[in-house]
């Protein structure tokens, strides 16, 4: 499988929603709607949901999220789903974003990959490493 790497910017809007559960013992549980617009070789929009847990210790929290991206990757139209797993321990981040297996549709069928996110001066950036399952590999 050929792996490609692309980078770009994205805008994100988080909309707080009523949580289903209430935290106890100094933990705050949160739920948010997620709306993103991607720019660059990944161009499109995504919507999803995020669940979070903030502890009473500053800089320690966790979140999970699912978002479906609709648009194009290097000119190939379709959609795919990203799953997030984020942990912050005393201000140190560990973040995993991965394409949900078999979630690719349209010309993105068979898409696999991981995404890294960084924030610089308030602007969000992505680095997307991706490929296609051997049976679905398009030519770029």
CSV table of N, CA and C in Angstrom, one decimal, residues 3-114:
chain,number,residue,atom,x,y,z
A,3,UNK,N,1.6,5.0,0.9
A,3,UNK,CA,1.1,5.9,1.9
A,3,UNK,C,1.5,7.4,1.4
A,4,UNK,N,0.5,8.3,1.5
A,4,UNK,CA,0.7,9.7,1.2
A,4,UNK,C,0.5,10.5,2.4
A,5,UNK,N,1.2,11.7,2.4
A,5,UNK,CA,1.0,12.6,3.5
A,5,UNK,C,0.6,14.0,3.0
A,6,UNK,N,-0.4,14.5,3.5
A,6,UNK,CA,-0.9,15.9,3.1
A,6,UNK,C,-1.1,16.7,4.4
A,7,UNK,N,-1.0,18.0,4.2
A,7,UNK,CA,-1.1,19.0,5.3
A,7,UNK,C,-2.0,20.1,4.9
A,8,UNK,N,-2.6,20.7,5.9
A,8,UNK,CA,-3.5,21.9,5.6
A,8,UNK,C,-4.0,22.5,6.9
A,9,UNK,N,-5.0,23.4,6.8
A,9,UNK,CA,-5.6,24.1,7.9
A,9,UNK,C,-7.0,23.6,8.0
A,10,UNK,N,-7.6,23.8,9.2
A,10,UNK,CA,-9.1,23.6,9.3
A,10,UNK,C,-9.6,24.6,10.4
A,11,UNK,N,-10.9,24.9,10.2
A,11,UNK,CA,-11.6,25.7,11.2
A,11,UNK,C,-12.5,24.8,12.0
A,12,UNK,N,-12.7,25.0,13.2
A,12,UNK,CA,-13.6,24.1,14.0
A,12,UNK,C,-14.5,25.0,14.9
A,13,UNK,N,-15.7,24.5,15.0
A,13,UNK,CA,-16.7,25.1,15.9
A,13,UNK,C,-17.3,24.1,16.8
A,14,UNK,N,-17.2,24.3,18.1
A,14,UNK,CA,-17.7,23.4,19.1
A,14,UNK,C,-19.0,24.0,19.7
A,15,UNK,N,-20.1,23.2,19.7
A,15,UNK,CA,-21.4,23.6,20.2
A,15,UNK,C,-21.7,22.8,21.4
A,16,UNK,N,-21.7,23.4,22.6
A,16,UNK,CA,-22.1,22.6,23.8
A,16,UNK,C,-23.5,22.0,23.7
A,17,UNK,N,-23.6,20.8,24.2
A,17,UNK,CA,-24.9,20.1,24.2
A,17,UNK,C,-25.1,19.6,25.7
A,18,UNK,N,-26.4,19.3,26.0
A,18,UNK,CA,-26.7,18.8,27.3
A,18,UNK,C,-26.1,17.4,27.5
A,19,UNK,N,-25.3,17.1,28.5
A,19,UNK,CA,-24.7,15.8,28.7
A,19,UNK,C,-25.8,14.8,29.2
A,20,UNK,N,-25.6,13.6,28.9
A,20,UNK,CA,-26.5,12.5,29.3
A,20,UNK,C,-26.3,12.2,30.8
A,21,UNK,N,-25.0,12.2,31.2
A,21,UNK,CA,-24.6,11.8,32.5
A,21,UNK,C,-24.0,13.0,33.2
A,22,UNK,N,-24.0,13.0,34.6
A,22,UNK,CA,-23.4,14.1,35.4
A,22,UNK,C,-22.2,13.5,36.1
A,23,UNK,N,-21.1,14.2,36.0
A,23,UNK,CA,-19.8,13.8,36.7
A,23,UNK,C,-20.0,13.9,38.2
A,24,UNK,N,-19.2,13.1,38.9
A,24,UNK,CA,-19.1,13.2,40.4
A,24,UNK,C,-17.6,13.2,40.8
A,25,UNK,N,-17.3,13.5,42.0
A,25,UNK,CA,-16.0,13.4,42.5
A,25,UNK,C,-15.0,14.4,41.9
A,26,UNK,N,-15.5,15.6,41.5
A,26,UNK,CA,-14.6,16.6,40.9
A,26,UNK,C,-14.5,16.4,39.4
A,27,UNK,N,-15.2,15.5,38.7
A,27,UNK,CA,-15.1,15.3,37.3
A,27,UNK,C,-16.3,16.0,36.6
A,28,UNK,N,-16.1,16.8,35.6
A,28,UNK,CA,-17.1,17.4,34.8
A,28,UNK,C,-17.2,16.7,33.4
A,29,UNK,N,-18.4,16.2,33.2
A,29,UNK,CA,-18.6,15.5,31.9
A,29,UNK,C,-19.2,16.5,30.9
A,30,UNK,N,-18.8,16.4,29.7
A,30,UNK,CA,-19.3,17.3,28.7
A,30,UNK,C,-19.6,16.6,27.4
A,31,UNK,N,-20.5,17.3,26.6
A,31,UNK,CA,-20.9,16.8,25.3
A,31,UNK,C,-21.0,17.9,24.3
A,32,UNK,N,-20.4,17.8,23.1
A,32,UNK,CA,-20.4,18.9,22.2
A,32,UNK,C,-20.6,18.4,20.8
A,33,UNK,N,-21.3,19.3,20.0
A,33,UNK,CA,-21.4,19.1,18.6
A,33,UNK,C,-20.1,19.6,17.9
A,34,UNK,N,-19.7,19.0,16.9
A,34,UNK,CA,-18.4,19.3,16.2
A,34,UNK,C,-18.6,19.6,14.8
A,35,UNK,N,-18.2,20.8,14.3
A,35,UNK,CA,-18.3,21.2,12.9
A,35,UNK,C,-17.0,21.7,12.5
A,36,UNK,N,-16.4,21.1,11.4
A,36,UNK,CA,-15.1,21.5,10.8
A,36,UNK,C,-15.2,21.8,9.4
A,37,UNK,N,-14.3,22.7,8.9
A,37,UNK,CA,-14.1,23.0,7.5
A,37,UNK,C,-12.6,22.8,7.2
A,38,UNK,N,-12.3,21.9,6.3
A,38,UNK,CA,-10.9,21.6,6.0
A,38,UNK,C,-10.5,22.3,4.7
A,39,UNK,N,-9.2,22.8,4.7
A,39,UNK,CA,-8.7,23.5,3.5
A,39,UNK,C,-7.4,22.8,3.1
A,40,UNK,N,-7.1,22.8,1.8
A,40,UNK,CA,-5.8,22.2,1.3
A,40,UNK,C,-6.2,21.0,0.5
A,41,UNK,N,-5.3,20.0,0.5
A,41,UNK,CA,-5.5,18.8,-0.3
A,41,UNK,C,-6.6,17.9,0.3
A,42,UNK,N,-6.9,18.1,1.6
A,42,UNK,CA,-8.2,17.6,2.2
A,42,UNK,C,-9.1,18.8,2.2
A,43,UNK,N,-10.1,18.8,1.4
A,43,UNK,CA,-11.0,19.9,1.3
A,43,UNK,C,-12.4,19.4,1.6
A,44,UNK,N,-13.1,20.0,2.6
A,44,UNK,CA,-14.5,19.5,2.8
A,44,UNK,C,-14.9,20.0,4.2
A,45,UNK,N,-16.0,19.3,4.6
A,45,UNK,CA,-16.6,19.6,5.9
A,45,UNK,C,-16.8,18.4,6.7
A,46,UNK,N,-16.9,18.5,8.0
A,46,UNK,CA,-17.2,17.3,8.8
A,46,UNK,C,-18.2,17.8,9.9
A,47,UNK,N,-18.9,16.8,10.4
A,47,UNK,CA,-19.8,17.0,11.6
A,47,UNK,C,-19.6,15.8,12.5
A,48,UNK,N,-19.7,16.0,13.8
A,48,UNK,CA,-19.6,14.9,14.7
A,48,UNK,C,-20.0,15.2,16.1
A,49,UNK,N,-19.7,14.4,17.0
A,49,UNK,CA,-19.9,14.6,18.4
A,49,UNK,C,-18.7,14.2,19.3
A,50,UNK,N,-18.6,15.0,20.3
A,50,UNK,CA,-17.4,14.8,21.2
A,50,UNK,C,-18.0,14.6,22.7
A,51,UNK,N,-17.4,13.7,23.4
A,51,UNK,CA,-17.6,13.5,24.8
A,51,UNK,C,-16.3,13.8,25.6
A,52,UNK,N,-16.4,14.5,26.7
A,52,UNK,CA,-15.2,14.9,27.4
A,52,UNK,C,-15.4,14.7,28.9
A,53,UNK,N,-14.2,14.5,29.6
A,53,UNK,CA,-14.2,14.4,31.0
A,53,UNK,C,-13.0,15.3,31.5
A,54,UNK,N,-13.4,16.4,32.3
A,54,UNK,CA,-12.4,17.3,32.9
A,54,UNK,C,-12.3,16.9,34.3
A,55,UNK,N,-11.0,16.7,34.8
A,55,UNK,CA,-10.8,16.4,36.2
A,55,UNK,C,-10.6,17.6,37.0
A,56,UNK,N,-10.5,17.5,38.3
A,56,UNK,CA,-10.2,18.6,39.2
A,56,UNK,C,-8.7,19.0,39.1
A,57,UNK,N,-7.9,18.2,38.5
A,57,UNK,CA,-6.5,18.6,38.4
A,57,UNK,C,-6.3,19.3,37.0
A,58,UNK,N,-5.8,20.6,37.2
A,58,UNK,CA,-5.6,21.4,36.0
A,58,UNK,C,-4.7,20.7,35.0
A,59,UNK,N,-5.1,20.6,33.7
A,59,UNK,CA,-4.3,20.0,32.7
A,59,UNK,C,-4.5,18.5,32.5
A,60,UNK,N,-5.5,17.9,33.2
A,60,UNK,CA,-5.7,16.5,33.1
A,60,UNK,C,-7.2,16.3,32.7
A,61,UNK,N,-7.4,15.7,31.5
A,61,UNK,CA,-8.7,15.5,30.9
A,61,UNK,C,-8.7,14.4,29.9
A,62,UNK,N,-9.8,14.0,29.3
A,62,UNK,CA,-9.9,13.1,28.2
A,62,UNK,C,-11.1,13.4,27.4
A,63,UNK,N,-11.0,12.9,26.1
A,63,UNK,CA,-12.1,13.1,25.2
A,63,UNK,C,-12.1,12.0,24.2
A,64,UNK,N,-13.3,11.7,23.6
A,64,UNK,CA,-13.5,10.8,22.5
A,64,UNK,C,-14.4,11.6,21.5
A,65,UNK,N,-14.3,11.3,20.2
A,65,UNK,CA,-15.1,11.9,19.3
A,65,UNK,C,-15.2,11.1,18.0
A,66,UNK,N,-16.3,11.2,17.3
A,66,UNK,CA,-16.5,10.6,16.0
A,66,UNK,C,-17.0,11.8,15.1
A,67,UNK,N,-16.4,11.9,13.9
A,67,UNK,CA,-16.8,12.9,12.9
A,67,UNK,C,-16.8,12.2,11.5
A,68,UNK,N,-17.8,12.6,10.7
A,68,UNK,CA,-17.8,12.1,9.3
A,68,UNK,C,-17.4,13.3,8.4
A,69,UNK,N,-16.3,13.1,7.6
A,69,UNK,CA,-15.8,14.1,6.7
A,69,UNK,C,-16.4,13.8,5.3
A,70,UNK,N,-16.9,14.9,4.7
A,70,UNK,CA,-17.5,14.8,3.4
A,70,UNK,C,-16.7,15.8,2.5
A,71,UNK,N,-16.1,15.4,1.4
A,71,UNK,CA,-15.4,16.3,0.6
A,71,UNK,C,-14.5,15.5,-0.3
A,72,UNK,N,-13.2,16.0,-0.5
A,72,UNK,CA,-12.3,15.3,-1.3
A,72,UNK,C,-10.9,15.3,-0.7
A,73,UNK,N,-10.2,14.3,-1.1
A,73,UNK,CA,-8.8,14.1,-0.7
A,73,UNK,C,-8.0,14.0,-2.0
A,74,UNK,N,-7.1,15.0,-2.2
A,74,UNK,CA,-6.3,15.1,-3.4
A,74,UNK,C,-7.2,14.9,-4.7
A,75,UNK,N,-8.4,15.5,-4.6
A,75,UNK,CA,-9.3,15.6,-5.8
A,75,UNK,C,-10.2,14.4,-5.9
A,76,UNK,N,-10.1,13.4,-5.0
A,76,UNK,CA,-11.0,12.2,-5.0
A,76,UNK,C,-12.2,12.5,-4.1
A,77,UNK,N,-13.4,12.5,-4.6
A,77,UNK,CA,-14.6,12.8,-3.9
A,77,UNK,C,-15.1,11.6,-3.0
A,78,UNK,N,-15.7,12.0,-1.9
A,78,UNK,CA,-16.3,10.9,-1.1
A,78,UNK,C,-16.4,11.3,0.4
A,79,UNK,N,-16.5,10.3,1.2
A,79,UNK,CA,-16.6,10.6,2.7
A,79,UNK,C,-15.9,9.5,3.4
A,80,UNK,N,-15.6,9.8,4.7
A,80,UNK,CA,-15.0,8.8,5.6
A,80,UNK,C,-15.2,9.3,7.0
A,81,UNK,N,-15.0,8.4,8.0
A,81,UNK,CA,-15.2,8.7,9.4
A,81,UNK,C,-13.9,8.7,10.2
A,82,UNK,N,-13.7,9.7,11.0
A,82,UNK,CA,-12.5,9.8,11.9
A,82,UNK,C,-12.9,9.5,13.3
A,83,UNK,N,-12.2,8.7,14.0
A,83,UNK,CA,-12.4,8.5,15.4
A,83,UNK,C,-11.3,9.1,16.2
A,84,UNK,N,-11.6,9.8,17.3
A,84,UNK,CA,-10.6,10.5,18.1
A,84,UNK,C,-10.5,9.8,19.5
A,85,UNK,N,-9.3,9.8,20.0
A,85,UNK,CA,-9.0,9.4,21.4
A,85,UNK,C,-8.0,10.4,21.9
A,86,UNK,N,-8.3,11.2,22.9
A,86,UNK,CA,-7.4,12.2,23.4
A,86,UNK,C,-7.3,12.1,24.9
A,87,UNK,N,-6.1,12.2,25.4
A,87,UNK,CA,-5.8,12.2,26.9
A,87,UNK,C,-4.8,13.4,27.1
A,88,UNK,N,-5.1,14.1,28.2
A,88,UNK,CA,-4.1,15.1,28.7
A,88,UNK,C,-3.8,14.8,30.1
A,89,UNK,N,-2.5,14.6,30.4
A,89,UNK,CA,-2.0,14.4,31.7
A,89,UNK,C,-1.1,15.5,32.1
A,90,UNK,N,-1.5,16.3,33.1
A,90,UNK,CA,-0.7,17.4,33.6
A,90,UNK,C,-0.2,18.3,32.4
A,91,UNK,N,-1.1,18.5,31.5
A,91,UNK,CA,-0.7,19.4,30.4
A,91,UNK,C,-0.1,18.8,29.2
A,92,UNK,N,0.3,17.5,29.3
A,92,UNK,CA,0.9,16.8,28.2
A,92,UNK,C,-0.2,16.0,27.4
A,93,UNK,N,-0.2,16.3,26.1
A,93,UNK,CA,-1.3,15.7,25.2
A,93,UNK,C,-0.8,14.4,24.6
A,94,UNK,N,-1.8,13.5,24.4
A,94,UNK,CA,-1.6,12.3,23.6
A,94,UNK,C,-2.9,12.2,22.8
A,95,UNK,N,-2.8,12.3,21.5
A,95,UNK,CA,-4.0,12.3,20.6
A,95,UNK,C,-3.9,11.3,19.5
A,96,UNK,N,-4.9,10.5,19.3
A,96,UNK,CA,-5.0,9.5,18.2
A,96,UNK,C,-6.2,9.8,17.4
A,97,UNK,N,-6.0,10.1,16.1
A,97,UNK,CA,-7.2,10.2,15.2
A,97,UNK,C,-6.9,9.1,14.1
A,98,UNK,N,-7.9,8.3,13.9
A,98,UNK,CA,-7.7,7.2,12.9
A,98,UNK,C,-9.0,7.1,12.1
A,99,UNK,N,-8.8,6.8,10.8
A,99,UNK,CA,-10.0,6.5,9.9
A,99,UNK,C,-10.6,5.2,10.4
A,100,UNK,N,-11.9,5.2,10.6
A,100,UNK,CA,-12.7,4.0,10.9
A,100,UNK,C,-12.6,3.1,9.7
A,101,UNK,N,-12.2,1.8,10.0
A,101,UNK,CA,-12.1,0.9,8.9
A,101,UNK,C,-13.4,0.7,8.1
A,102,UNK,N,-13.3,0.7,6.8
A,102,UNK,CA,-14.4,0.5,5.9
A,102,UNK,C,-15.5,1.6,5.9
A,103,UNK,N,-15.0,2.8,6.4
A,103,UNK,CA,-16.0,3.9,6.4
A,103,UNK,C,-15.9,4.8,5.2
A,104,UNK,N,-14.9,4.6,4.4
A,104,UNK,CA,-14.7,5.4,3.1
A,104,UNK,C,-15.8,5.1,2.1
A,105,UNK,N,-16.3,6.1,1.5
A,105,UNK,CA,-17.4,5.9,0.5
A,105,UNK,C,-17.0,6.8,-0.8
A,106,UNK,N,-17.7,6.5,-1.9
A,106,UNK,CA,-17.4,7.2,-3.1
A,106,UNK,C,-16.0,6.8,-3.6
A,107,UNK,N,-15.3,7.8,-4.1
A,107,UNK,CA,-13.9,7.6,-4.6
A,107,UNK,C,-12.9,7.4,-3.4
A,108,UNK,N,-13.4,7.5,-2.2
A,108,UNK,CA,-12.6,7.3,-1.0
A,108,UNK,C,-12.8,5.9,-0.3
A,109,UNK,N,-13.5,5.0,-1.1
A,109,UNK,CA,-13.7,3.7,-0.6
A,109,UNK,C,-12.4,3.0,-0.4
A,110,UNK,N,-12.2,2.3,0.8
A,110,UNK,CA,-10.9,1.6,1.1
A,110,UNK,C,-9.9,2.5,1.7
A,111,UNK,N,-10.3,3.8,2.0
A,111,UNK,CA,-9.3,4.7,2.7
A,111,UNK,C,-8.9,4.2,4.1
A,112,UNK,N,-7.6,4.3,4.4
A,112,UNK,CA,-7.1,4.1,5.7
A,112,UNK,C,-6.2,5.2,6.1
A,113,UNK,N,-6.0,5.5,7.4
A,113,UNK,CA,-5.1,6.5,7.7
A,113,UNK,C,-5.2,7.0,9.1
A,114,UNK,N,-4.2,7.9,9.4
A,114,UNK,CA,-4.2,8.6,10.7
A,114,UNK,C,-4.0,10.1,10.5
